[in-house]
GROMACS .gro file of C-alpha atoms in nm:
model
  163
    1MET     CA    1   1.472  -4.555   1.575
    2SER     CA    2   1.786  -4.450   1.754
    3TRP     CA    3   1.830  -4.090   1.857
    4LYS     CA    4   2.071  -4.045   1.563
    5GLU     CA    5   1.834  -4.149   1.289
    6ASP     CA    6   1.591  -3.916   1.447
    7LEU     CA    7   1.868  -3.639   1.387
    8ASP     CA    8   1.928  -3.725   1.067
    9GLU     CA    9   1.560  -3.737   0.992
   10ARG     CA   10   1.511  -3.381   1.198
   11LYS     CA   11   1.798  -3.237   0.974
   12GLN     CA   12   1.657  -3.364   0.610
   13LYS     CA   13   1.322  -3.210   0.695
   14GLU     CA   14   1.466  -2.901   0.787
   15GLU     CA   15   1.667  -2.868   0.459
   16ALA     CA   16   1.373  -2.950   0.247
   17ARG     CA   17   1.183  -2.689   0.434
   18ARG     CA   18   1.482  -2.424   0.362
   19TYR     CA   19   1.516  -2.557   0.007
   20PHE     CA   20   1.109  -2.508  -0.033
   21ARG     CA   21   1.057  -2.187   0.111
   22GLU     CA   22   1.397  -2.029  -0.094
   23ASN     CA   23   1.250  -2.132  -0.426
   24ASN     CA   24   0.888  -2.113  -0.390
   25SER     CA   25   0.774  -1.755  -0.496
   26GLU     CA   26   0.471  -1.772  -0.314
   27PHE     CA   27   0.657  -1.793   0.039
   28PHE     CA   28   0.773  -1.459   0.173
   29SER     CA   29   1.020  -1.440   0.465
   30ALA     CA   30   0.939  -1.186   0.763
   31GLU     CA   31   1.219  -0.974   0.594
   32THR     CA   32   1.052  -0.933   0.276
   33TRP     CA   33   0.690  -0.825   0.475
   34LEU     CA   34   0.854  -0.559   0.638
   35LYS     CA   35   1.006  -0.418   0.339
   36LEU     CA   36   0.676  -0.467   0.133
   37ILE     CA   37   0.454  -0.303   0.423
   38LEU     CA   38   0.696  -0.029   0.448
   39ALA     CA   39   0.743   0.045   0.105
   40GLY     CA   40   0.367   0.033   0.096
   41VAL     CA   41   0.299   0.288   0.388
   42VAL     CA   42   0.585   0.531   0.222
   43LEU     CA   43   0.398   0.511  -0.126
   44THR     CA   44   0.045   0.577   0.031
   45LEU     CA   45   0.218   0.858   0.211
   46GLY     CA   46   0.416   0.992  -0.052
   47PHE     CA   47   0.132   0.940  -0.316
   48GLY     CA   48  -0.110   1.110  -0.058
   49VAL     CA   49   0.139   1.418  -0.034
   50LEU     CA   50   0.189   1.474  -0.406
   51TYR     CA   51  -0.158   1.450  -0.536
   52SER     CA   52  -0.265   1.685  -0.284
   53LEU     CA   53   0.007   1.937  -0.371
   54PHE     CA   54  -0.095   1.886  -0.718
   55VAL     CA   55  -0.433   2.007  -0.668
   56ARG     CA   56  -0.362   2.285  -0.441
   57VAL     CA   57  -0.153   2.418  -0.665
   58THR     CA   58  -0.365   2.341  -1.019
   59HIS     CA   59  -0.717   2.341  -0.820
   60VAL     CA   60  -0.793   2.075  -1.049
   61THR     CA   61  -0.907   1.685  -0.917
   62PHE     CA   62  -0.793   1.420  -1.156
   63SER     CA   63  -0.964   1.074  -1.053
   64TYR     CA   64  -0.755   0.905  -1.320
   65ILE     CA   65  -0.427   0.973  -1.123
   66LEU     CA   66  -0.567   0.856  -0.810
   67ALA     CA   67  -0.645   0.543  -1.047
   68LEU     CA   68  -0.325   0.509  -1.178
   69MET     CA   69  -0.151   0.510  -0.783
   70GLY     CA   70  -0.240   0.158  -0.780
   71VAL     CA   71  -0.048   0.047  -1.102
   72ALA     CA   72   0.243   0.247  -0.952
   73ILE     CA   73   0.202   0.097  -0.626
   74ALA     CA   74   0.176  -0.306  -0.742
   75LYS     CA   75   0.482  -0.223  -0.957
   76VAL     CA   76   0.712  -0.140  -0.692
   77LEU     CA   77   0.546  -0.420  -0.465
   78LYS     CA   78   0.664  -0.665  -0.724
   79LYS     CA   79   0.988  -0.551  -0.736
   80ILE     CA   80   1.046  -0.572  -0.409
   81ALA     CA   81   0.902  -0.943  -0.401
   82LYS     CA   82   1.044  -1.016  -0.731
   83THR     CA   83   0.736  -1.190  -0.786
   84GLY     CA   84   0.354  -1.099  -0.834
   85ASN     CA   85   0.117  -1.320  -0.668
   86MET     CA   86  -0.251  -1.289  -0.444
   87LYS     CA   87  -0.029  -1.181  -0.139
   88ILE     CA   88   0.097  -0.879  -0.347
   89ALA     CA   89  -0.237  -0.819  -0.503
   90ILE     CA   90  -0.400  -0.799  -0.146
   91LEU     CA   91  -0.161  -0.570  -0.029
   92THR     CA   92  -0.191  -0.316  -0.362
   93ILE     CA   93  -0.539  -0.284  -0.292
   94ILE     CA   94  -0.496  -0.230   0.057
   95PHE     CA   95  -0.264   0.042   0.023
   96TYR     CA   96  -0.443   0.183  -0.317
   97ALA     CA   97  -0.736   0.216  -0.087
   98ALA     CA   98  -0.540   0.370   0.157
   99SER     CA   99  -0.343   0.621  -0.044
  100ILE     CA  100  -0.673   0.752  -0.183
  101PHE     CA  101  -0.775   0.808   0.124
  102MET     CA  102  -0.488   0.983   0.245
  103SER     CA  103  -0.462   1.214  -0.081
  104HIS     CA  104  -0.784   1.373   0.069
  105VAL     CA  105  -0.669   1.415   0.453
  106PHE     CA  106  -0.372   1.541   0.345
  107TYR     CA  107  -0.556   1.804   0.067
  108TYR     CA  108  -0.800   1.929   0.337
  109ALA     CA  109  -0.525   1.958   0.622
  110LEU     CA  110  -0.316   2.164   0.355
  111GLU     CA  111  -0.649   2.345   0.290
  112TYR     CA  112  -0.737   2.424   0.674
  113PHE     CA  113  -0.341   2.525   0.724
  114THR     CA  114  -0.389   2.762   0.450
  115LEU     CA  115  -0.710   2.875   0.549
  116ILE     CA  116  -0.648   2.932   0.942
  117ASP     CA  117  -0.289   2.990   0.933
  118TYR     CA  118  -0.253   2.869   1.263
  119GLY     CA  119   0.015   2.648   1.395
  120THR     CA  120   0.187   2.402   1.130
  121ILE     CA  121   0.047   2.140   0.906
  122PHE     CA  122   0.116   1.847   1.137
  123ASP     CA  123  -0.127   2.004   1.400
  124TYR     CA  124  -0.408   1.979   1.121
  125LEU     CA  125  -0.325   1.643   0.995
  126PHE     CA  126  -0.414   1.475   1.331
  127GLU     CA  127  -0.741   1.670   1.378
  128PRO     CA  128  -1.040   1.455   1.365
  129ILE     CA  129  -1.233   1.693   1.172
  130VAL     CA  130  -0.982   1.646   0.859
  131TRP     CA  131  -1.018   1.326   0.856
  132ARG     CA  132  -1.404   1.327   0.883
  133THR     CA  133  -1.392   1.596   0.574
  134ALA     CA  134  -1.173   1.347   0.403
  135LEU     CA  135  -1.432   1.092   0.446
  136SER     CA  136  -1.750   1.293   0.386
  137ALA     CA  137  -1.557   1.413   0.031
  138LEU     CA  138  -1.424   1.070  -0.062
  139SER     CA  139  -1.798   0.968  -0.001
  140ASP     CA  140  -1.962   1.254  -0.204
  141SER     CA  141  -1.717   1.219  -0.462
  142GLY     CA  142  -2.008   1.079  -0.713
  143MET     CA  143  -2.072   0.794  -0.925
  144MET     CA  144  -1.854   0.848  -1.191
  145THR     CA  145  -1.545   0.895  -0.983
  146GLY     CA  146  -1.609   0.607  -0.778
  147ILE     CA  147  -1.620   0.364  -1.120
  148ILE     CA  148  -1.291   0.526  -1.165
  149TYR     CA  149  -1.165   0.439  -0.847
  150LEU     CA  150  -1.284   0.059  -0.878
  151ILE     CA  151  -1.160   0.035  -1.265
  152GLY     CA  152  -0.823   0.162  -1.096
  153GLY     CA  153  -0.823  -0.041  -0.838
  154PHE     CA  154  -0.914  -0.379  -1.067
  155TYR     CA  155  -0.627  -0.256  -1.288
  156ALA     CA  156  -0.400  -0.246  -1.006
  157TYR     CA  157  -0.499  -0.591  -0.902
  158GLN     CA  158  -0.457  -0.765  -1.215
  159SER     CA  159  -0.133  -0.572  -1.252
  160ALA     CA  160   0.001  -0.738  -0.942
  161LEU     CA  161  -0.120  -1.043  -0.968
  162TYR     CA  162   0.103  -1.142  -1.269
  163ASP     CA  163   0.490  -1.144  -1.331
   0.00000   0.00000   0.00000
């Protein structure tokens, strides 16, 4: 095989690989991964802030709202990826769990900020006691709340899995 034939074969393989990646919904480029992760982090933080403000204003905690956040995350990630598959479903579950935890973190940071009234909210957001309190509150929330979170996670997973 001459170098010209080898070069032509390499070009054909590269063209076949490029065609496969462009027309395969299971393959995501680095740009798509970056968009998905960035959108997931923004949604996690945004939903955490919104839920903590809702609870702070109304003094009512609804686990159902937290369960529905997973579906919203799945819809946004599917829209960015233009498909639903196992990778989107796994990312949805990761960001869903993080948004539940971050909603508790933001709530307790806001609570400490209003009780102590010293500094800014960011001073309390990075305190370890806030994170421990949020984890403790999340683990002590009860069996029914845990079941609601699991059902919400399952529904978010199923929502992200299919187109």
